[in-house]
């Protein structure tokens, strides 16, 4: 996950209401990391034969959807910016994250680590990375007319 912090001034103008989706397939959350803006409703459809119970204890975004079967879906509205760890209360090996932002200047990287953050107005910003695997130093970038490239090296967390 790569994002601007702080965000450009226009980031706090009215954001469109969006809807997200985090499936449950083969006892995994898909996608494992979902980024949304505050106010987004996320659907959690169960595509598995076993029942699931999707929940989080994250401050400001805690919820418990209860047990539900294949073919059913339940939804949660995420209003508070922050990192929301998601688990299935029935299957301890199932976990994921919803990252809730107060602006739209963020991107989830693809499998190759590539990302694009569009619509950023000219100016200087700090670009940050969040990863469940480790940390990376923030980078200062200056946005102008040409695209800006910024690479990060995520260092594994040590326990």
CSV table of C-alpha atoms in Angstrom, one decimal:
chain,number,residue,atom,x,y,z
A,1,UNK,CA,0.0,0.0,0.0
A,2,UNK,CA,1.4,3.4,-1.0
A,3,UNK,CA,-0.2,6.7,0.0
A,4,UNK,CA,0.4,10.4,0.4
A,5,UNK,CA,0.6,11.8,3.9
A,6,UNK,CA,-0.5,14.5,4.3
A,7,UNK,CA,-2.8,14.5,1.3
A,8,UNK,CA,-3.2,17.5,-1.0
A,9,UNK,CA,-5.7,20.1,-0.1
A,10,UNK,CA,-8.2,19.0,-2.7
A,11,UNK,CA,-8.2,15.5,-1.1
A,12,UNK,CA,-10.7,16.7,1.5
A,13,UNK,CA,-13.3,17.9,-0.9
A,14,UNK,CA,-16.5,15.8,-1.2
A,15,UNK,CA,-15.6,12.2,-2.0
A,16,UNK,CA,-18.0,10.0,-3.9
A,17,UNK,CA,-19.7,7.2,-1.9
A,18,UNK,CA,-18.1,3.9,-3.0
A,19,UNK,CA,-18.7,0.2,-2.4
A,20,UNK,CA,-15.9,-2.4,-1.9
A,21,UNK,CA,-15.8,-6.1,-1.8
A,22,UNK,CA,-13.8,-8.7,0.1
A,23,UNK,CA,-14.7,-12.3,-0.9
A,24,UNK,CA,-14.3,-15.4,1.2
A,25,UNK,CA,-13.0,-18.2,-1.0
A,26,UNK,CA,-11.1,-21.4,-0.2
A,27,UNK,CA,-11.0,-20.1,3.4
A,28,UNK,CA,-9.1,-17.0,2.4
A,29,UNK,CA,-10.1,-13.3,2.1
A,30,UNK,CA,-9.8,-12.0,-1.5
A,31,UNK,CA,-8.2,-9.5,-1.8
A,32,UNK,CA,-6.1,-9.9,1.4
A,33,UNK,CA,-5.6,-6.1,1.5
A,34,UNK,CA,-8.4,-3.7,0.5
A,35,UNK,CA,-8.0,0.1,0.5
A,36,UNK,CA,-11.1,2.3,0.8
A,37,UNK,CA,-12.1,5.9,1.6
A,38,UNK,CA,-13.9,6.7,4.8
A,39,UNK,CA,-17.7,6.1,4.3
A,40,UNK,CA,-17.2,3.1,2.0
A,41,UNK,CA,-19.5,0.1,2.4
A,42,UNK,CA,-17.6,-3.2,2.0
A,43,UNK,CA,-19.5,-6.4,1.1
A,44,UNK,CA,-18.2,-9.7,2.6
A,45,UNK,CA,-19.8,-12.5,0.5
A,46,UNK,CA,-19.3,-16.1,1.6
A,47,UNK,CA,-18.3,-18.2,-1.4
A,48,UNK,CA,-17.2,-21.2,0.7
A,49,UNK,CA,-19.2,-24.2,1.9
A,50,UNK,CA,-18.3,-23.7,5.6
A,51,UNK,CA,-19.9,-20.9,7.6
A,52,UNK,CA,-17.8,-17.8,8.2
A,53,UNK,CA,-18.0,-15.1,10.9
A,54,UNK,CA,-16.2,-12.0,9.7
A,55,UNK,CA,-15.2,-9.5,12.4
A,56,UNK,CA,-12.7,-6.9,13.6
A,57,UNK,CA,-11.9,-5.3,17.0
A,58,UNK,CA,-10.3,-2.2,15.4
A,59,UNK,CA,-11.1,1.0,17.4
A,60,UNK,CA,-13.7,3.0,15.4
A,61,UNK,CA,-14.3,0.2,12.9
A,62,UNK,CA,-15.2,-2.8,15.1
A,63,UNK,CA,-17.9,-5.2,13.9
A,64,UNK,CA,-19.0,-8.8,14.1
A,65,UNK,CA,-21.1,-10.0,11.2
A,66,UNK,CA,-22.1,-13.3,12.8
A,67,UNK,CA,-22.1,-16.7,11.2
A,68,UNK,CA,-23.4,-17.0,7.7
A,69,UNK,CA,-23.5,-19.6,4.9
A,70,UNK,CA,-22.4,-19.9,1.3
A,71,UNK,CA,-24.3,-17.6,-1.0
A,72,UNK,CA,-25.0,-15.0,1.7
A,73,UNK,CA,-23.3,-11.7,2.0
A,74,UNK,CA,-23.1,-9.1,4.8
A,75,UNK,CA,-21.7,-5.5,4.6
A,76,UNK,CA,-19.9,-3.0,6.8
A,77,UNK,CA,-19.5,0.7,6.5
A,78,UNK,CA,-16.0,1.9,7.4
A,79,UNK,CA,-16.1,5.5,8.7
A,80,UNK,CA,-13.0,5.9,10.7
A,81,UNK,CA,-9.6,6.2,8.9
A,82,UNK,CA,-7.0,3.6,10.0
A,83,UNK,CA,-5.8,0.0,9.6
A,84,UNK,CA,-8.6,-2.5,10.2
A,85,UNK,CA,-7.4,-6.1,10.8
A,86,UNK,CA,-10.1,-8.6,9.6
A,87,UNK,CA,-10.5,-12.1,10.8
A,88,UNK,CA,-12.9,-15.0,10.6
A,89,UNK,CA,-13.9,-16.0,14.1
A,90,UNK,CA,-14.4,-19.6,13.0
A,91,UNK,CA,-11.2,-20.1,11.0
A,92,UNK,CA,-8.1,-18.8,12.8
A,93,UNK,CA,-5.9,-18.9,9.7
A,94,UNK,CA,-8.1,-16.4,7.8
A,95,UNK,CA,-6.9,-12.8,8.1
A,96,UNK,CA,-6.9,-9.7,5.9
A,97,UNK,CA,-6.7,-5.9,6.2
A,98,UNK,CA,-9.0,-3.0,5.2
A,99,UNK,CA,-7.1,0.3,5.1
A,100,UNK,CA,-9.4,3.2,5.5
A,101,UNK,CA,-8.2,6.6,4.2
A,102,UNK,CA,-9.7,10.1,4.6
A,103,UNK,CA,-8.6,10.9,1.0
A,104,UNK,CA,-8.3,9.1,-2.3
A,105,UNK,CA,-4.5,9.4,-2.8
A,106,UNK,CA,-3.4,5.9,-2.3
A,107,UNK,CA,-2.8,2.7,-4.3
A,108,UNK,CA,-2.5,-1.0,-3.6
A,109,UNK,CA,0.6,-2.4,-5.3
A,110,UNK,CA,0.2,-5.2,-7.8
A,111,UNK,CA,2.1,-8.5,-7.6
A,112,UNK,CA,5.2,-6.8,-9.0
A,113,UNK,CA,5.1,-4.0,-6.5
A,114,UNK,CA,3.9,-1.4,-9.2
A,115,UNK,CA,1.4,1.3,-8.3
A,116,UNK,CA,-0.1,4.5,-9.7
A,117,UNK,CA,-1.6,7.4,-7.7
A,118,UNK,CA,-3.6,9.6,-10.1
A,119,UNK,CA,-4.9,13.1,-9.9
A,120,UNK,CA,-2.3,14.6,-7.6
A,121,UNK,CA,-1.9,18.4,-8.1
A,122,UNK,CA,1.5,19.9,-8.4
A,123,UNK,CA,3.4,20.3,-5.1
A,124,UNK,CA,5.7,18.5,-2.7
A,125,UNK,CA,4.4,15.5,-0.7
A,126,UNK,CA,5.5,12.7,1.5
A,127,UNK,CA,4.9,9.2,0.0
A,128,UNK,CA,4.6,6.4,2.6
A,129,UNK,CA,4.3,2.6,2.5
A,130,UNK,CA,2.2,0.3,4.6
A,131,UNK,CA,2.9,-3.5,4.5
A,132,UNK,CA,2.0,-6.3,6.8
A,133,UNK,CA,5.5,-7.7,6.0
A,134,UNK,CA,7.7,-4.8,7.0
A,135,UNK,CA,8.5,-1.1,6.8
A,136,UNK,CA,10.0,1.3,4.3
A,137,UNK,CA,11.3,4.8,4.8
A,138,UNK,CA,9.0,7.6,3.5
A,139,UNK,CA,10.1,9.5,0.4
A,140,UNK,CA,9.6,13.2,-0.3
A,141,UNK,CA,8.4,13.7,-3.9
A,142,UNK,CA,7.7,16.7,-6.0
A,143,UNK,CA,4.8,16.4,-8.4
A,144,UNK,CA,4.8,18.5,-11.6
A,145,UNK,CA,3.7,17.9,-15.2
A,146,UNK,CA,5.7,14.7,-15.7
A,147,UNK,CA,5.0,11.4,-13.9
A,148,UNK,CA,7.0,10.8,-10.8
A,149,UNK,CA,8.7,7.5,-10.1
A,150,UNK,CA,9.4,6.4,-6.4
A,151,UNK,CA,10.7,3.0,-5.5
A,152,UNK,CA,10.7,1.6,-2.0
A,153,UNK,CA,12.5,-1.3,-0.4
A,154,UNK,CA,10.3,-3.0,2.3
A,155,UNK,CA,12.5,-4.3,5.1
A,156,UNK,CA,11.1,-7.3,6.9
A,157,UNK,CA,10.0,-6.7,10.5
A,158,UNK,CA,12.1,-8.5,13.1
A,159,UNK,CA,10.3,-9.9,16.1
